[in-house]
């Protein structure tokens, strides 16, 4: 009877589009459209009255252990600029958010920096993409550092165009400092949920 009840609860959990969200200090566990992930975010200050209500840099870990760095803003603001429906990425401050492009032709490298001895970089596959992905060995190393550190700095490295910085010379611009408090508990929840879904699929 207990096994049957647990099985029913898991099926209910998987069937919901927004299956709920748990907070672990500065990290959130969330499932949207049956895709579960954990994330933390830093808000970007509003620069205009008609700007997005929710605008953030988000650092997330998916169930397959890919680590994603994205810029998001609220879906309502996106609809004022484009009639095209786009998927909801995260629910932040009770608001549905969608991805926003933060790379451009000048962006050469995305860096996650823990201290002067530990930094890991990733280069976007093309100009104009709206995310940066750390996979496989880089992701494994990042997860290990996430467990051990208290914060990580997101830096985007650009190449100068000659207006402010010398042509061809790199300069760095700090974008956000993400808190890593609560990561381990959130990550353990993500892994246990992923394992539960795998077991349910096998039983079905």
PDB file of C-alpha atoms in Angstrom:
ATOM      1  CA  UNK A   1       0.000   0.000   0.000  1.00  0.00           C
ATOM      2  CA  UNK A   2       2.822   2.395   0.873  1.00  0.00           C
ATOM      3  CA  UNK A   3       4.569   1.664  -2.443  1.00  0.00           C
ATOM      4  CA  UNK A   4       1.346   2.309  -4.356  1.00  0.00           C
ATOM      5  CA  UNK A   5       0.814   5.617  -2.532  1.00  0.00           C
ATOM      6  CA  UNK A   6       4.394   6.738  -3.186  1.00  0.00           C
ATOM      7  CA  UNK A   7       4.032   5.790  -6.868  1.00  0.00           C
ATOM      8  CA  UNK A   8       0.835   7.876  -7.149  1.00  0.00           C
ATOM      9  CA  UNK A   9       2.483  10.888  -5.515  1.00  0.00           C
ATOM     10  CA  UNK A  10       5.407  10.760  -7.933  1.00  0.00           C
ATOM     11  CA  UNK A  11       3.069  10.494 -10.924  1.00  0.00           C
ATOM     12  CA  UNK A  12       1.119  13.522  -9.662  1.00  0.00           C
ATOM     13  CA  UNK A  13       4.371  15.418  -9.214  1.00  0.00           C
ATOM     14  CA  UNK A  14       5.468  14.658 -12.758  1.00  0.00           C
ATOM     15  CA  UNK A  15       2.137  15.558 -14.349  1.00  0.00           C
ATOM     16  CA  UNK A  16       2.073  19.189 -13.224  1.00  0.00           C
ATOM     17  CA  UNK A  17       3.408  21.932 -15.491  1.00  0.00           C
ATOM     18  CA  UNK A  18       4.569  23.927 -12.478  1.00  0.00           C
ATOM     19  CA  UNK A  19       5.137  21.156  -9.964  1.00  0.00           C
ATOM     20  CA  UNK A  20       6.145  23.527  -7.201  1.00  0.00           C
ATOM     21  CA  UNK A  21       9.345  25.080  -6.013  1.00  0.00           C
ATOM     22  CA  UNK A  22      11.518  24.550  -2.957  1.00  0.00           C
ATOM     23  CA  UNK A  23      14.086  27.017  -1.639  1.00  0.00           C
ATOM     24  CA  UNK A  24      17.408  25.959  -0.127  1.00  0.00           C
ATOM     25  CA  UNK A  25      18.982  29.138   1.232  1.00  0.00           C
ATOM     26  CA  UNK A  26      19.895  30.994  -1.996  1.00  0.00           C
ATOM     27  CA  UNK A  27      19.116  28.100  -4.391  1.00  0.00           C
ATOM     28  CA  UNK A  28      15.736  27.056  -5.761  1.00  0.00           C
ATOM     29  CA  UNK A  29      14.505  23.652  -6.943  1.00  0.00           C
ATOM     30  CA  UNK A  30      11.864  23.891  -9.661  1.00  0.00           C
ATOM     31  CA  UNK A  31      10.127  21.666 -12.209  1.00  0.00           C
ATOM     32  CA  UNK A  32       8.492  23.190 -15.293  1.00  0.00           C
ATOM     33  CA  UNK A  33       6.931  21.011 -17.996  1.00  0.00           C
ATOM     34  CA  UNK A  34       8.427  17.925 -16.310  1.00  0.00           C
ATOM     35  CA  UNK A  35      11.961  19.372 -16.538  1.00  0.00           C
ATOM     36  CA  UNK A  36      13.577  19.802 -13.137  1.00  0.00           C
ATOM     37  CA  UNK A  37      16.490  22.076 -12.336  1.00  0.00           C
ATOM     38  CA  UNK A  38      18.039  24.065  -9.520  1.00  0.00           C
ATOM     39  CA  UNK A  39      19.063  27.688  -9.823  1.00  0.00           C
ATOM     40  CA  UNK A  40      20.179  30.881  -8.137  1.00  0.00           C
ATOM     41  CA  UNK A  41      19.826  34.385  -9.506  1.00  0.00           C
ATOM     42  CA  UNK A  42      20.998  37.986  -9.223  1.00  0.00           C
ATOM     43  CA  UNK A  43      18.607  40.782 -10.071  1.00  0.00           C
ATOM     44  CA  UNK A  44      19.608  43.402 -12.650  1.00  0.00           C
ATOM     45  CA  UNK A  45      18.633  46.938 -11.574  1.00  0.00           C
ATOM     46  CA  UNK A  46      15.718  48.440 -13.463  1.00  0.00           C
ATOM     47  CA  UNK A  47      16.850  51.273 -15.741  1.00  0.00           C
ATOM     48  CA  UNK A  48      13.517  52.547 -17.078  1.00  0.00           C
ATOM     49  CA  UNK A  49       9.888  52.821 -15.945  1.00  0.00           C
ATOM     50  CA  UNK A  50       8.783  50.612 -18.820  1.00  0.00           C
ATOM     51  CA  UNK A  51      11.492  48.021 -18.265  1.00  0.00           C
ATOM     52  CA  UNK A  52      10.871  44.434 -17.159  1.00  0.00           C
ATOM     53  CA  UNK A  53       9.524  43.903 -13.651  1.00  0.00           C
ATOM     54  CA  UNK A  54      11.780  40.867 -13.172  1.00  0.00           C
ATOM     55  CA  UNK A  55      15.194  40.930 -14.878  1.00  0.00           C
ATOM     56  CA  UNK A  56      17.953  38.594 -13.666  1.00  0.00           C
ATOM     57  CA  UNK A  57      21.106  36.675 -14.412  1.00  0.00           C
ATOM     58  CA  UNK A  58      20.437  33.017 -13.612  1.00  0.00           C
ATOM     59  CA  UNK A  59      22.891  30.213 -12.899  1.00  0.00           C
ATOM     60  CA  UNK A  60      21.232  26.802 -13.055  1.00  0.00           C
ATOM     61  CA  UNK A  61      22.003  23.083 -13.004  1.00  0.00           C
ATOM     62  CA  UNK A  62      19.799  20.686 -14.974  1.00  0.00           C
ATOM     63  CA  UNK A  63      19.052  17.063 -14.152  1.00  0.00           C
ATOM     64  CA  UNK A  64      21.602  15.941 -16.781  1.00  0.00           C
ATOM     65  CA  UNK A  65      24.243  18.017 -14.887  1.00  0.00           C
ATOM     66  CA  UNK A  66      24.603  20.671 -17.606  1.00  0.00           C
ATOM     67  CA  UNK A  67      25.243  24.078 -16.037  1.00  0.00           C
ATOM     68  CA  UNK A  68      23.478  26.975 -17.746  1.00  0.00           C
ATOM     69  CA  UNK A  69      24.100  30.705 -17.464  1.00  0.00           C
ATOM     70  CA  UNK A  70      21.232  32.845 -18.778  1.00  0.00           C
ATOM     71  CA  UNK A  71      19.699  36.281 -18.652  1.00  0.00           C
ATOM     72  CA  UNK A  72      15.934  36.267 -18.141  1.00  0.00           C
ATOM     73  CA  UNK A  73      13.093  38.757 -17.867  1.00  0.00           C
ATOM     74  CA  UNK A  74       9.390  38.444 -17.225  1.00  0.00           C
ATOM     75  CA  UNK A  75       7.204  36.933 -19.938  1.00  0.00           C
ATOM     76  CA  UNK A  76       4.744  39.849 -19.752  1.00  0.00           C
ATOM     77  CA  UNK A  77       7.501  42.279 -20.764  1.00  0.00           C
ATOM     78  CA  UNK A  78       8.563  40.009 -23.624  1.00  0.00           C
ATOM     79  CA  UNK A  79       5.002  40.028 -24.968  1.00  0.00           C
ATOM     80  CA  UNK A  80       5.081  43.827 -25.227  1.00  0.00           C
ATOM     81  CA  UNK A  81       7.927  43.500 -27.752  1.00  0.00           C
ATOM     82  CA  UNK A  82       7.066  40.299 -29.623  1.00  0.00           C
ATOM     83  CA  UNK A  83       3.859  38.343 -30.289  1.00  0.00           C
ATOM     84  CA  UNK A  84       5.813  35.087 -30.480  1.00  0.00           C
ATOM     85  CA  UNK A  85       5.148  32.726 -27.579  1.00  0.00           C
ATOM     86  CA  UNK A  86       8.319  31.555 -25.883  1.00  0.00           C
ATOM     87  CA  UNK A  87       8.676  28.882 -23.201  1.00  0.00           C
ATOM     88  CA  UNK A  88       8.855  29.739 -19.515  1.00  0.00           C
ATOM     89  CA  UNK A  89      12.347  29.101 -18.140  1.00  0.00           C
ATOM     90  CA  UNK A  90      11.953  29.906 -14.441  1.00  0.00           C
ATOM     91  CA  UNK A  91       9.358  31.259 -12.039  1.00  0.00           C
ATOM     92  CA  UNK A  92      11.145  34.000 -10.078  1.00  0.00           C
ATOM     93  CA  UNK A  93       9.379  36.103  -7.433  1.00  0.00           C
ATOM     94  CA  UNK A  94       6.100  34.414  -8.484  1.00  0.00           C
ATOM     95  CA  UNK A  95       6.660  35.686 -12.027  1.00  0.00           C
ATOM     96  CA  UNK A  96       7.142  33.592 -15.170  1.00  0.00           C
ATOM     97  CA  UNK A  97      10.380  34.497 -16.943  1.00  0.00           C
ATOM     98  CA  UNK A  98      11.812  33.855 -20.395  1.00  0.00           C
ATOM     99  CA  UNK A  99      15.364  33.959 -21.709  1.00  0.00           C
ATOM    100  CA  UNK A 100      16.928  37.138 -23.071  1.00  0.00           C
ATOM    101  CA  UNK A 101      19.987  37.421 -25.277  1.00  0.00           C
ATOM    102  CA  UNK A 102      23.084  38.610 -23.425  1.00  0.00           C
ATOM    103  CA  UNK A 103      25.872  37.622 -25.827  1.00  0.00           C
ATOM    104  CA  UNK A 104      26.758  39.698 -28.848  1.00  0.00           C
ATOM    105  CA  UNK A 105      29.358  39.619 -31.618  1.00  0.00           C
ATOM    106  CA  UNK A 106      32.002  41.095 -29.290  1.00  0.00           C
ATOM    107  CA  UNK A 107      31.524  38.578 -26.478  1.00  0.00           C
ATOM    108  CA  UNK A 108      34.384  36.107 -26.562  1.00  0.00           C
ATOM    109  CA  UNK A 109      34.338  34.238 -23.298  1.00  0.00           C
ATOM    110  CA  UNK A 110      32.153  33.616 -20.260  1.00  0.00           C
ATOM    111  CA  UNK A 111      34.035  33.029 -17.014  1.00  0.00           C
ATOM    112  CA  UNK A 112      32.888  31.652 -13.677  1.00  0.00           C
ATOM    113  CA  UNK A 113      35.560  32.713 -11.176  1.00  0.00           C
ATOM    114  CA  UNK A 114      35.846  31.478  -7.591  1.00  0.00           C
ATOM    115  CA  UNK A 115      39.247  32.924  -6.689  1.00  0.00           C
ATOM    116  CA  UNK A 116      42.556  33.633  -8.403  1.00  0.00           C
ATOM    117  CA  UNK A 117      43.298  29.901  -8.587  1.00  0.00           C
ATOM    118  CA  UNK A 118      39.915  28.588  -9.737  1.00  0.00           C
ATOM    119  CA  UNK A 119      38.130  29.866 -12.799  1.00  0.00           C
ATOM    120  CA  UNK A 120      36.359  27.973 -15.567  1.00  0.00           C
ATOM    121  CA  UNK A 121      35.412  29.477 -18.900  1.00  0.00           C
ATOM    122  CA  UNK A 122      33.101  28.626 -21.764  1.00  0.00           C
ATOM    123  CA  UNK A 123      32.813  30.205 -25.198  1.00  0.00           C
ATOM    124  CA  UNK A 124      29.381  30.596 -26.806  1.00  0.00           C
ATOM    125  CA  UNK A 125      28.961  28.424 -29.887  1.00  0.00           C
ATOM    126  CA  UNK A 126      27.804  31.435 -31.910  1.00  0.00           C
ATOM    127  CA  UNK A 127      27.116  35.150 -31.608  1.00  0.00           C
ATOM    128  CA  UNK A 128      23.626  36.068 -30.461  1.00  0.00           C
ATOM    129  CA  UNK A 129      22.790  32.966 -28.427  1.00  0.00           C
ATOM    130  CA  UNK A 130      20.835  33.499 -25.232  1.00  0.00           C
ATOM    131  CA  UNK A 131      22.661  31.085 -22.963  1.00  0.00           C
ATOM    132  CA  UNK A 132      26.062  29.654 -22.116  1.00  0.00           C
ATOM    133  CA  UNK A 133      26.466  25.967 -21.274  1.00  0.00           C
ATOM    134  CA  UNK A 134      29.147  24.197 -19.256  1.00  0.00           C
ATOM    135  CA  UNK A 135      29.126  20.456 -19.971  1.00  0.00           C
ATOM    136  CA  UNK A 136      30.809  17.196 -18.960  1.00  0.00           C
ATOM    137  CA  UNK A 137      34.219  17.673 -17.291  1.00  0.00           C
ATOM    138  CA  UNK A 138      33.783  21.432 -16.865  1.00  0.00           C
ATOM    139  CA  UNK A 139      30.359  20.896 -15.313  1.00  0.00           C
ATOM    140  CA  UNK A 140      31.689  18.183 -12.979  1.00  0.00           C
ATOM    141  CA  UNK A 141      34.473  20.474 -11.785  1.00  0.00           C
ATOM    142  CA  UNK A 142      32.036  23.353 -11.308  1.00  0.00           C
ATOM    143  CA  UNK A 143      29.669  21.217  -9.240  1.00  0.00           C
ATOM    144  CA  UNK A 144      32.593  20.184  -7.019  1.00  0.00           C
ATOM    145  CA  UNK A 145      33.558  23.844  -6.547  1.00  0.00           C
ATOM    146  CA  UNK A 146      29.941  24.865  -5.957  1.00  0.00           C
ATOM    147  CA  UNK A 147      29.874  22.454  -3.007  1.00  0.00           C
ATOM    148  CA  UNK A 148      33.080  23.889  -1.512  1.00  0.00           C
ATOM    149  CA  UNK A 149      32.765  27.645  -2.121  1.00  0.00           C
ATOM    150  CA  UNK A 150      30.450  30.399  -0.908  1.00  0.00           C
ATOM    151  CA  UNK A 151      30.227  32.489  -4.069  1.00  0.00           C
ATOM    152  CA  UNK A 152      31.121  32.566  -7.757  1.00  0.00           C
ATOM    153  CA  UNK A 153      31.655  35.639  -9.952  1.00  0.00           C
ATOM    154  CA  UNK A 154      30.247  35.748 -13.485  1.00  0.00           C
ATOM    155  CA  UNK A 155      32.494  37.698 -15.879  1.00  0.00           C
ATOM    156  CA  UNK A 156      32.040  38.294 -19.586  1.00  0.00           C
ATOM    157  CA  UNK A 157      35.238  39.054 -21.476  1.00  0.00           C
ATOM    158  CA  UNK A 158      35.001  41.379 -24.481  1.00  0.00           C
ATOM    159  CA  UNK A 159      37.436  42.477 -27.175  1.00  0.00           C
ATOM    160  CA  UNK A 160      37.957  46.253 -27.486  1.00  0.00           C
ATOM    161  CA  UNK A 161      36.824  48.124 -30.611  1.00  0.00           C
ATOM    162  CA  UNK A 162      39.110  51.106 -30.164  1.00  0.00           C
ATOM    163  CA  UNK A 163      36.599  53.546 -28.638  1.00  0.00           C
ATOM    164  CA  UNK A 164      37.521  53.059 -24.972  1.00  0.00           C
ATOM    165  CA  UNK A 165      39.910  50.102 -25.040  1.00  0.00           C
ATOM    166  CA  UNK A 166      42.698  49.416 -27.561  1.00  0.00           C
ATOM    167  CA  UNK A 167      41.612  47.541 -30.666  1.00  0.00           C
ATOM    168  CA  UNK A 168      41.919  43.792 -30.193  1.00  0.00           C
ATOM    169  CA  UNK A 169      42.788  44.055 -26.493  1.00  0.00           C
ATOM    170  CA  UNK A 170      40.576  42.117 -24.065  1.00  0.00           C
ATOM    171  CA  UNK A 171      38.912  43.681 -21.071  1.00  0.00           C
ATOM    172  CA  UNK A 172      36.644  42.169 -18.448  1.00  0.00           C
ATOM    173  CA  UNK A 173      33.321  43.324 -17.127  1.00  0.00           C
ATOM    174  CA  UNK A 174      31.930  41.764 -13.949  1.00  0.00           C
ATOM    175  CA  UNK A 175      28.281  40.933 -14.405  1.00  0.00           C
ATOM    176  CA  UNK A 176      27.119  39.269 -11.201  1.00  0.00           C
ATOM    177  CA  UNK A 177      28.172  37.547  -7.987  1.00  0.00           C
ATOM    178  CA  UNK A 178      26.130  34.391  -7.338  1.00  0.00           C
ATOM    179  CA  UNK A 179      25.711  32.966  -3.850  1.00  0.00           C
ATOM    180  CA  UNK A 180      26.450  29.249  -3.492  1.00  0.00           C
ATOM    181  CA  UNK A 181      24.803  28.899  -0.074  1.00  0.00           C
ATOM    182  CA  UNK A 182      22.416  25.962  -0.033  1.00  0.00           C
ATOM    183  CA  UNK A 183      23.727  24.480  -3.286  1.00  0.00           C
ATOM    184  CA  UNK A 184      24.517  21.023  -1.890  1.00  0.00           C
ATOM    185  CA  UNK A 185      21.022  20.488  -0.430  1.00  0.00           C
ATOM    186  CA  UNK A 186      19.366  21.724  -3.630  1.00  0.00           C
ATOM    187  CA  UNK A 187      21.633  19.530  -5.780  1.00  0.00           C
ATOM    188  CA  UNK A 188      20.898  16.459  -3.672  1.00  0.00           C
ATOM    189  CA  UNK A 189      17.178  17.144  -4.125  1.00  0.00           C
ATOM    190  CA  UNK A 190      17.668  17.410  -7.912  1.00  0.00           C
ATOM    191  CA  UNK A 191      19.554  14.112  -8.081  1.00  0.00           C
ATOM    192  CA  UNK A 192      17.058  12.254  -5.878  1.00  0.00           C
ATOM    193  CA  UNK A 193      14.143  13.563  -7.974  1.00  0.00           C
ATOM    194  CA  UNK A 194      15.889  12.541 -11.180  1.00  0.00           C
ATOM    195  CA  UNK A 195      16.478   9.044  -9.776  1.00  0.00           C
ATOM    196  CA  UNK A 196      12.807   8.784  -8.723  1.00  0.00           C
ATOM    197  CA  UNK A 197      11.617   9.711 -12.208  1.00  0.00           C
ATOM    198  CA  UNK A 198      13.954   7.145 -13.747  1.00  0.00           C
ATOM    199  CA  UNK A 199      12.578   4.442 -11.440  1.00  0.00           C
ATOM    200  CA  UNK A 200       8.976   5.395 -12.278  1.00  0.00           C
ATOM    201  CA  UNK A 201       9.729   5.227 -16.014  1.00  0.00           C
ATOM    202  CA  UNK A 202      11.283   1.787 -15.603  1.00  0.00           C
ATOM    203  CA  UNK A 203       8.262   0.504 -13.632  1.00  0.00           C
ATOM    204  CA  UNK A 204       5.859   1.836 -16.249  1.00  0.00           C
TER     205      UNK A 204
END
